[in-house]
Amino acid sequence: MIGLIISIFKLFLSGALGGILGYERKQRNRTGFRMLILIAVGSTAFAIASIHVGDMSAAADPGLIVALAVLAIGVLGGAVLFTEQEKSNGMRTAVSVWTAGAAGILVGVGLVIESVVFTGLAYYILRYLPALFNNNDSEQGSEESDSTE
């Protein structure tokens, strides 16, 4: 019963962390708020499942489930890049997809504090760091450069 409560806590925590990353997208009037929550929660679910699979059999490879989840998250991020007008677009959203997945996996394997710190750092980087380098390079913090970052 304690394991179930911990798993539910992990799922809700990862949803909150995905929501923080999604909120950054929403502040920039971009899509992805719910998507990032679901990616974080799904990643946590896969990580929890991998732990349980490892507990069930000594022959099972729990790392394989997480590795495949990481691969699937990369595919989702790639799909985000090419959804608008047949050109590369939305790099910051694609990176946010990858980051939400990583945060979810961290929570799922029990690295809760690390996941919270990771998500806070990622939010800071996505939201505030580009403004520090606003010098007309491809890395400027304006909305127009969202597709080039």
C-alpha positions in Angstrom: 0.0 0.0 0.0 2.9 2.4 0.8 4.4 1.7 -2.7 1.1 2.6 -4.3 0.9 5.9 -2.4 4.5 6.7 -3.4 3.8 5.9 -7.0 0.7 8.2 -7.0 2.7 10.9 -5.4 5.4 10.5 -8.1 2.8 10.8 -10.9 1.3 14.0 -9.4 4.7 15.5 -8.8 5.8 14.8 -12.3 2.5 16.3 -13.6 3.3 19.5 -11.6 6.8 19.7 -12.9 5.6 19.2 -16.5 3.0 21.9 -15.8 5.8 24.3 -14.8 7.6 23.7 -18.1 4.2 23.9 -19.9 3.5 27.2 -18.1 6.7 28.7 -19.7 5.3 27.7 -23.1 1.9 29.2 -22.2 3.6 32.5 -21.2 5.0 32.7 -24.7 1.6 32.0 -26.2 2.9 28.7 -27.5 1.2 25.3 -27.5 2.3 22.5 -25.3 1.0 23.0 -21.8 -1.0 19.8 -21.5 1.4 17.9 -23.8 4.3 18.6 -21.4 2.3 17.5 -18.4 1.4 14.2 -20.1 4.9 13.6 -21.3 6.3 14.1 -17.7 3.5 11.8 -16.2 4.0 9.2 -18.9 7.8 9.2 -18.4 7.2 8.7 -14.7 4.8 5.8 -15.4 7.4 4.1 -17.6 10.1 4.6 -15.0 7.9 3.2 -12.2 7.0 0.2 -14.5 10.7 -0.4 -15.2 11.4 -0.6 -11.5 8.6 -3.1 -11.0 9.7 -5.2 -14.0 13.2 -5.3 -12.5 11.7 -6.5 -9.2 9.7 -9.3 -10.9 12.5 -11.1 -12.6 16.2 -11.2 -12.3 16.4 -11.8 -16.1 14.4 -8.6 -16.9 16.3 -5.4 -17.9 14.6 -2.5 -16.2 16.8 0.0 -18.0 15.4 -1.0 -21.4 12.0 0.4 -20.7 13.5 3.8 -19.7 15.8 3.7 -22.7 12.9 3.2 -25.0 10.9 5.9 -23.3 13.8 8.3 -23.9 13.8 7.2 -27.6 10.1 7.8 -27.9 10.4 11.3 -26.3 13.1 12.1 -28.8 10.7 11.1 -31.6 8.0 13.3 -30.1 10.4 16.2 -30.0 11.3 15.6 -33.6 7.6 15.6 -34.6 7.1 18.9 -32.8 9.9 20.4 -35.0 8.2 19.6 -38.3 4.5 20.2 -37.6 4.2 23.7 -39.0 4.5 24.5 -42.7 7.0 21.8 -43.6 9.9 23.6 -42.1 11.9 23.3 -38.9 10.0 25.1 -36.3 9.6 25.1 -32.5 13.0 24.1 -31.3 12.3 25.5 -27.8 9.1 23.4 -27.6 11.0 20.3 -28.7 13.6 20.8 -26.1 10.9 21.4 -23.5 9.4 18.0 -24.6 12.8 16.3 -24.0 13.2 18.2 -20.7 9.7 17.2 -19.4 10.5 13.6 -20.2 13.8 13.7 -18.3 12.1 15.3 -15.3 9.4 12.6 -15.3 12.0 9.8 -15.5 14.0 11.4 -12.6 10.8 11.4 -10.5 9.9 7.9 -11.5 13.3 6.4 -10.4 13.1 8.2 -7.1 15.4 11.2 -7.7 12.7 13.7 -6.5 14.9 16.5 -5.3 17.1 16.3 -8.4 14.0 16.4 -10.6 12.7 19.5 -8.8 16.1 21.3 -9.1 16.4 20.2 -12.7 12.9 21.5 -13.6 13.6 24.8 -11.8 16.9 25.2 -13.7 15.2 24.3 -17.0 12.4 26.8 -16.4 14.9 29.5 -15.6 17.0 28.8 -18.7 13.9 28.7 -21.0 12.3 31.8 -19.5 15.1 34.1 -18.4 18.4 33.2 -19.9 17.7 34.2 -23.5 17.0 37.8 -22.3 20.6 38.0 -21.1 21.9 37.4 -24.6 19.5 39.7 -26.5 22.0 40.8 -29.1 20.4 40.0 -32.5 22.0 36.6 -32.7 20.0 33.5 -33.4 19.8 32.9 -29.6 17.8 36.1 -28.7 14.9 35.9 -26.4 12.2 37.3 -28.6 9.2 35.3 -29.9 10.4 35.5 -33.4 13.5 33.5 -32.6 11.6 30.6 -30.9 11.9 28.6 -34.1 15.7 29.1 -34.4 16.7 28.2 -30.9 
